[in-house]
Structures are given as structure tokens and as C-alpha cells.
């Protein structure tokens, strides 16, 4: 570049703006050229904001004399390499999210908020030269001697976490040694692996697993998408482990994405026992410091395996060679607010850019993924049978029309439960509704408890003595008398898990049921404790919500009863049957994982519903085929593509008026293969005191939809009168709430 050409820093500012801005280097700056991927502090409007350099250019579309200099460059080296930076920017473009906000939401929280310089490395301790010489003098301080001996094995010291892991609490010894001047605090560049050497060997693969492993191994080094479809217990995790072993032995990095609830200590233990690799985890339960260190270990290429929930899809991995997405159908891969991305879809994109294979695993793949496999874009690998000797459960539907129900249980289900319990087996009941009852009503005048802020009823939580809105969290004490007529005959209608638990105590005296839902597991450690007891067969009768449905193995469960899923067959959301079938199969997967066969009983008032019949008789793949055919005929995703514009306001009219203007703004550009439908009220129009309105854009071709959205959003952003209206766009929405 010519010596006199200016240096222009193109910056994505962490603010709700859709463009990037040009700045000049900082005043008085003489150093190296700031590079893309470094954070900067920039003047923005009347304040300062964080931003990230996305490009260093020599030209600007603006008058260079009017550009402002950045206030400061915050990082000595880029946080994101060009490929990682461009990946996030691509995602921001696809989801039509402000690029700066997207970039900053892809960083660990501490780097998002604080502008302080980064601490490199974890806090730790190392020996001083005096300490090195002094070990012989420590015969009367055994703990100090242990610390010194360990520190002697590594010139660069050990992190505090590692010291604690190896020696237990040694803060007292460290203080004493520091007082003598024998140790000093230092920073440890990376977190050394703390697990024992992996020693366990796995089972011999069955032919289906072998084929799956060979197929993916054969594709390493290039882009390819695999759907690994296997029922729960068919050995998918074993396939992941073999693939990870191959990849890590070749010195590459791997990313394993799991649903929020899937990151269990069990999985970590299992991977730790089998993989001799430095593994870091990334999920929301980590502290900010831990998270940042894990992220940096991955970005520096030190961590070989990153195990994380959805946001880990953005973690920089310089030697990425394989991406695995477990339970790919899980909704938690979709970010539902702010930067609304699908980590599953982005994993596929990322693999394409990194030229590596990606494996999407599930017993119940999303219809989008099934469709891609059927059309040949993804390679389907099937694990049709349970691994080892486990026998698959049998699914029975039970017609409960005109049946006398006790506690919502039909006579047949009750009889089956008695039999299993008498034989010392475990029974699991699934009821996807927490609380005591979904409605409290006055028998005298018909009053029902309603949320003052939502179009919703208040759920009765009897033990807590509360009426509680599950949509906005509003609550009140259970009234002693009807607020309207003052009569005291208030009655609960319907049933949640809390009521079912109480009823089961009466129906099965001497057997104490255990309930697993969000209310019963609020205390830290409680869920782990209950799941552990259930796994060891110590709880004969288990009941719970979908917290029970995922990932957990209960080898002693021989009977699963599924209550009240019918709304899934006729729900307002076109994805309701898909979600219902996925839940049924996932819950069914809890049963009979050892050598005892399991039975799954589904109570229904619609035993002849075609989708239910195909699920019951032919299993999930047949269900998926039938459901896809319905979607095709209706022109719904994955046969079309959608973007949902949501608007909300405290003012009853403002949100719908705003979307009406947005719809008008679309009128002359929507013609080309794009339909704009609405505005219509959201399924629950009033929520948390605000009115929620929807406008849906739909197109047969993704590219048409994208082109439309780009033009349309420029106009929508320019619409006036939206100050009391909040709006957002959700590309490829998964929930129509
Ligand atoms: P999934 O991830 O599909 O639920 P897992 O990989 O967890 O299945 O396997 C289920 C159980 O079967 C585990 O206990 C696992 O150790 C065992 N298993 C997996 N593959 C085999 C195999 N080839 N032979 C014997 N047991 C196996
Ligand atoms: Zn009343
Ligand atoms: Zn509410």
C-alpha cells in the first residue's frame, strides 16, 4: 500500500445497528496495524461503545477528514481469526442481526462486557529459586512439602485449580510458603488436563456402528453431513467416542454440541474414561472466568475437544476436524431471543467452511433433517437396534374414551403398574404439566384464577400455597375464599405432577413415588440425587415432566405410562405432532435399557389418528415420512422457508399497527415468490402485560426469502411510530409463540 494512503478501521459496534462504521486509528498511534478480530473502544453517538475491527481498509465511502479515531485498541492480538470472524458475520447476515451484537454475543461474557485487558492464563503458583533449594527443610510441614514437590515437577507452575484437584485444599500451605518467599503467584498459560489417563476400552462395535464409524472416518478431511439416526440406547455415543479417538489421534480438534440438559456428569465421565484428550466444557452454568479460560484454550488450539451447548458453535477452533451434534432435534439448539440462531444449522455451515464432516445424531431427528437425508443432501446412517442385548420397548396405545379413570389412569394402566411394582420392577409416569392443577375455580360462581398480565390461567401450586402464572411468573397466595362471591368452595380442575404424586400415594400405599420436575428439583444437587437413585433402581415409582425424557438411563424401568399428550395431535402449531412424537419416543427410550424388556403405554382419546398409528405400528421413521407428506401438501417447512416478525407493546393497538405498516412496506417487494401473512395476534396475545402480534413471511426458496428480508428490513427499520413497540425477526422460527 502506498505510504500516504490512510488506514481505515471498519468496526462492528456492539449496538443495535445493521451496518459497520469506519474509524481512523487512535490518535498518537504509532504501533503495528490493528487487525481484524481485535476489540476497540470507539466514540459512538454521544458515548463510547465496544466494537470489533472486522476489516482494515485503505478507502472509505465517507469523507476521511470527518472520520473519528478509535479511542483505544483493547487487545494486543485478535480474539477471532479471519475465518471465525467471517463465520459469525455470515450468521449475522443470515439471521439479519446487527453484526456487532452478533460478534459480541459469540464471545465469552467477560470479553463482552469488560473492556479491561485480558488476563492471560489461570491464576496459579510456582516456585521461587529459594523454594527450589528448600525442599529438604520441610520434613515437619508435610502439606507444604507435598506442594513443593509437585511444583518441582513443572517449571511453569500449576494453576490453583490443578493444585486443589491433586492435593486437596492447600491454601494454608501456599500461604505459609509464600510468607517464606518460596512460592509466588503466577499465571498459567493453559489449563492442563486434570483427568486420569483414559484407560477404559469400549465394547466391540456391532455391524451397524462399524458401518457408521467407517463412513464418517472415510469422509474426514472434507465436508459431508451425516444423520446418525438410532433409537435411544443404540450406541450413538459409542460411535461418537470412536470418531473422536480417530480425530484426536490425528491431532485435530473436535466440537461436540449437546442440548442444555444433555451435558451431564455421566457423559463427561464416560468421555473422560475413554478419551485421552484435553477436554473443555462451555455452558451457561460456568463462571465467567472458567468460561473465558475454556474458550481461550480452544482458541489457542490447546484443548482437543470442546463439549458445549449452543453458543459453543462459535468458539474458535484452529484445527477443527469434526463436529458432532447430539440430539440434533432438541429445541435448546435454537436461541430464542437476541441473536436468534440455530446452533444445529450453523454447525452444518461451519463444517462446510472448515471442510470437515458433521454428524447430527438423534433417535428422533427433526423433520428438516429427515427431509435433507431423504433428498440425498445428508447421508443417513442408521443404528436400528439397541446395542448389546437390550430389547426395544413395545409401544401400546390405550383408548381411554369412556374409561373410568382414577388419578387420570385407566384400569389397564393401573393393572400393569401393579404387576410391575409387585415384581420389583420400576414404573415411570410421564405427565408434562407441573403444579397441582392448571386451574382453580369457584364452585359457586364459576370464577377462575387468571393472570392479570397474560391471557392465561394461574396454575395452582398447593404445597407452595400459590397461584402461579407459568408464562410471566406472576404469583399470588391461594385465596381462602372466592375473590368474586366470597364463597369458600374453591376447587382445582385438571392435574399436574404435584397432584398426581399425591394421588399415587393413595393408590399405592407403602410405595413412595418420586417426582422429578422443575419444582421438586429446585435445590442444588437434588436432580442429580433423584436421578442417581432412580438409575440404581431405588425408586419404584417415578413421575415427572419432560425433565425425565432426556438422556437419562433407568435400566430397571419396565413400564412407562404417558398421560395427556393428545393436544400434540391437534395443537395450533404445525410442529406440534413432531414434538409429540419426539417426546413419546424419548420417554419410551427410558424403559428396559438393560436385559429386561420394557413396555410403553400411551393413553389417548384419539387412538385412530393416522400419525399416531404410524408412530405406534412402524416407529419414528414412518411417522416422519407421513408427517413430511402432510407438510409437503400444506407447503409448510421444510418445503418452504419462514421468517417471523414479532412485535409487542403495552399499548393494545400499537404493535398491530406497526406490523400493518410493516406489511404495507412489503407489498411491492413481496411479489417474487414471497408471501406475507398477517398481522395476526400471537397464540397468547397478552403476555407479561404486553400485546404480542405476528407477521409471517414465507417463500418456497430460501434465496427469495433472504433477498426479500434484506430489502424489507431496511424499510421496517425506517418506520416511524415504533418507539413503544419492540420488534424482532426470527429466521427459520421453531416456535410460533
Ligand atoms: P445412545 O447414545 O444411542 O443412547 P450409547 O452409546 O449410550 O447409546 O449405548 C447404550 C449402552 O449400550 C451403553 O451402556 C453402551 O456402553 C452400550 N453399548 C454401546 N455399543 C455397544 C456394543 N457395540 N456392544 C455392547 N454394548 C454397547
Ligand atoms: Zn365465586
Ligand atoms: Zn402471566
Tab-separated table of N, CA, C and O and ligand atoms in Angstrom, residues 203-206 209 230-240 270 326 383 387-389 553 593, ligand 1:
chain	number	residue	atom	x	y	z
A	203	UNK	N	-16.788	-51.445	24.128
A	203	UNK	CA	-17.288	-52.723	23.616
A	203	UNK	C	-16.925	-52.873	22.143
A	203	UNK	O	-16.598	-51.896	21.475
A	204	UNK	N	-16.995	-54.100	21.676
A	204	UNK	CA	-16.788	-54.310	20.241
A	204	UNK	C	-18.004	-53.746	19.504
A	204	UNK	O	-19.146	-53.996	19.898
A	205	UNK	N	-17.766	-52.996	18.460
A	205	UNK	CA	-18.880	-52.371	17.753
A	205	UNK	C	-19.725	-53.422	17.045
A	205	UNK	O	-19.201	-54.412	16.537
A	206	UNK	N	-21.024	-53.192	17.005
A	206	UNK	CA	-21.866	-54.074	16.197
A	206	UNK	C	-21.767	-53.618	14.738
A	206	UNK	O	-21.242	-52.549	14.452
A	209	UNK	N	-22.895	-50.019	13.906
A	209	UNK	CA	-21.981	-48.999	14.438
A	209	UNK	C	-20.707	-48.949	13.605
A	209	UNK	O	-20.202	-47.879	13.273
A	230	UNK	N	-30.553	-43.263	15.386
A	230	UNK	CA	-30.587	-44.503	16.149
A	230	UNK	C	-31.422	-44.321	17.389
A	230	UNK	O	-31.355	-43.273	18.027
A	231	UNK	N	-32.205	-45.335	17.716
A	231	UNK	CA	-33.043	-45.242	18.899
A	231	UNK	C	-32.158	-45.058	20.122
A	231	UNK	O	-30.950	-45.330	20.093
A	232	UNK	N	-32.757	-44.589	21.188
A	232	UNK	CA	-32.018	-44.405	22.427
A	232	UNK	C	-31.421	-45.755	22.834
A	232	UNK	O	-32.095	-46.765	22.787
A	233	UNK	N	-30.153	-45.747	23.176
A	233	UNK	CA	-29.518	-46.990	23.581
A	233	UNK	C	-28.948	-47.783	22.428
A	233	UNK	O	-28.438	-48.889	22.615
A	234	UNK	N	-29.001	-47.233	21.220
A	234	UNK	CA	-28.494	-47.995	20.076
A	234	UNK	C	-26.980	-47.833	19.922
A	234	UNK	O	-26.382	-48.452	19.053
A	235	UNK	N	-26.370	-47.006	20.736
A	235	UNK	CA	-24.916	-46.904	20.709
A	235	UNK	C	-24.383	-45.721	19.927
A	235	UNK	O	-23.265	-45.757	19.413
A	236	UNK	N	-25.138	-44.634	19.874
A	236	UNK	CA	-24.656	-43.439	19.174
A	236	UNK	C	-23.441	-42.844	19.884
A	236	UNK	O	-22.452	-42.489	19.250
A	237	UNK	N	-23.537	-42.763	21.209
A	237	UNK	CA	-22.423	-42.175	21.955
A	237	UNK	C	-21.146	-42.975	21.727
A	237	UNK	O	-20.055	-42.420	21.626
A	238	UNK	N	-21.298	-44.285	21.629
A	238	UNK	CA	-20.135	-45.136	21.354
A	238	UNK	C	-19.538	-44.781	19.986
A	238	UNK	O	-18.317	-44.741	19.825
A	239	UNK	N	-20.395	-44.503	19.020
A	239	UNK	CA	-19.911	-44.087	17.694
A	239	UNK	C	-19.158	-42.759	17.806
A	239	UNK	O	-18.069	-42.597	17.254
A	240	UNK	N	-19.716	-41.811	18.567
A	240	UNK	CA	-19.019	-40.522	18.746
A	240	UNK	C	-17.624	-40.765	19.327
A	240	UNK	O	-16.646	-40.162	18.899
A	270	UNK	N	-17.941	-40.540	31.095
A	270	UNK	CA	-17.789	-41.557	30.060
A	270	UNK	C	-16.751	-41.120	29.026
A	270	UNK	O	-15.896	-41.912	28.631
A	326	UNK	N	-25.316	-33.767	19.164
A	326	UNK	CA	-26.111	-34.843	19.748
A	326	UNK	C	-27.532	-34.349	20.015
A	326	UNK	O	-27.726	-33.211	20.427
A	383	UNK	N	-28.776	-46.813	13.088
A	383	UNK	CA	-28.498	-47.813	14.120
A	383	UNK	C	-29.854	-48.355	14.547
A	383	UNK	O	-30.474	-47.820	15.456
A	387	UNK	N	-27.949	-51.401	21.299
A	387	UNK	CA	-26.638	-52.024	21.413
A	387	UNK	C	-26.688	-53.114	22.476
A	387	UNK	O	-27.603	-53.174	23.284
A	388	UNK	N	-25.704	-53.974	22.482
A	388	UNK	CA	-25.665	-55.041	23.474
A	388	UNK	C	-26.880	-55.924	23.317
A	388	UNK	O	-27.314	-56.214	22.211
A	389	UNK	N	-27.471	-56.281	24.426
A	389	UNK	CA	-28.569	-57.236	24.345
A	389	UNK	C	-29.912	-56.624	24.687
A	389	UNK	O	-30.903	-57.323	24.811
A	553	UNK	N	-30.610	-42.790	31.805
A	553	UNK	CA	-30.824	-44.229	31.634
A	553	UNK	C	-31.404	-44.781	32.926
A	553	UNK	O	-30.812	-44.622	33.982
A	593	UNK	N	-33.687	-50.623	29.417
A	593	UNK	CA	-32.412	-50.476	28.742
A	593	UNK	C	-31.472	-51.619	29.095
A	593	UNK	O	-30.489	-51.826	28.419
B	1	LIG	P1	-27.074	-43.911	22.740
B	1	LIG	O1	-26.069	-42.815	22.779
B	1	LIG	O2	-27.568	-44.213	21.346
B	1	LIG	O3	-28.188	-43.765	23.713
B	1	LIG	P2	-24.974	-45.482	23.991
B	1	LIG	O4	-23.774	-45.298	23.159
B	1	LIG	O5	-25.068	-44.714	25.261
B	1	LIG	O6	-26.316	-45.263	23.135
B	1	LIG	O7	-25.117	-47.038	24.292
B	1	LIG	C1	-26.098	-47.567	25.148
B	1	LIG	C2	-25.472	-48.617	26.032
B	1	LIG	O8	-25.021	-49.694	25.242
B	1	LIG	C3	-24.261	-48.116	26.786
B	1	LIG	O9	-24.273	-48.689	28.060
B	1	LIG	C4	-23.093	-48.614	25.971
B	1	LIG	O10	-21.950	-48.820	26.775
B	1	LIG	C5	-23.630	-49.902	25.417
B	1	LIG	N1	-23.061	-50.233	24.101
B	1	LIG	C6	-22.867	-49.367	23.064
B	1	LIG	N2	-22.358	-50.026	22.000
B	1	LIG	C7	-22.226	-51.333	22.357
B	1	LIG	C8	-21.772	-52.518	21.692
B	1	LIG	N3	-21.342	-52.487	20.428
B	1	LIG	N4	-21.797	-53.671	22.386
B	1	LIG	C9	-22.228	-53.709	23.666
B	1	LIG	N5	-22.668	-52.642	24.353
B	1	LIG	C10	-22.688	-51.444	23.718
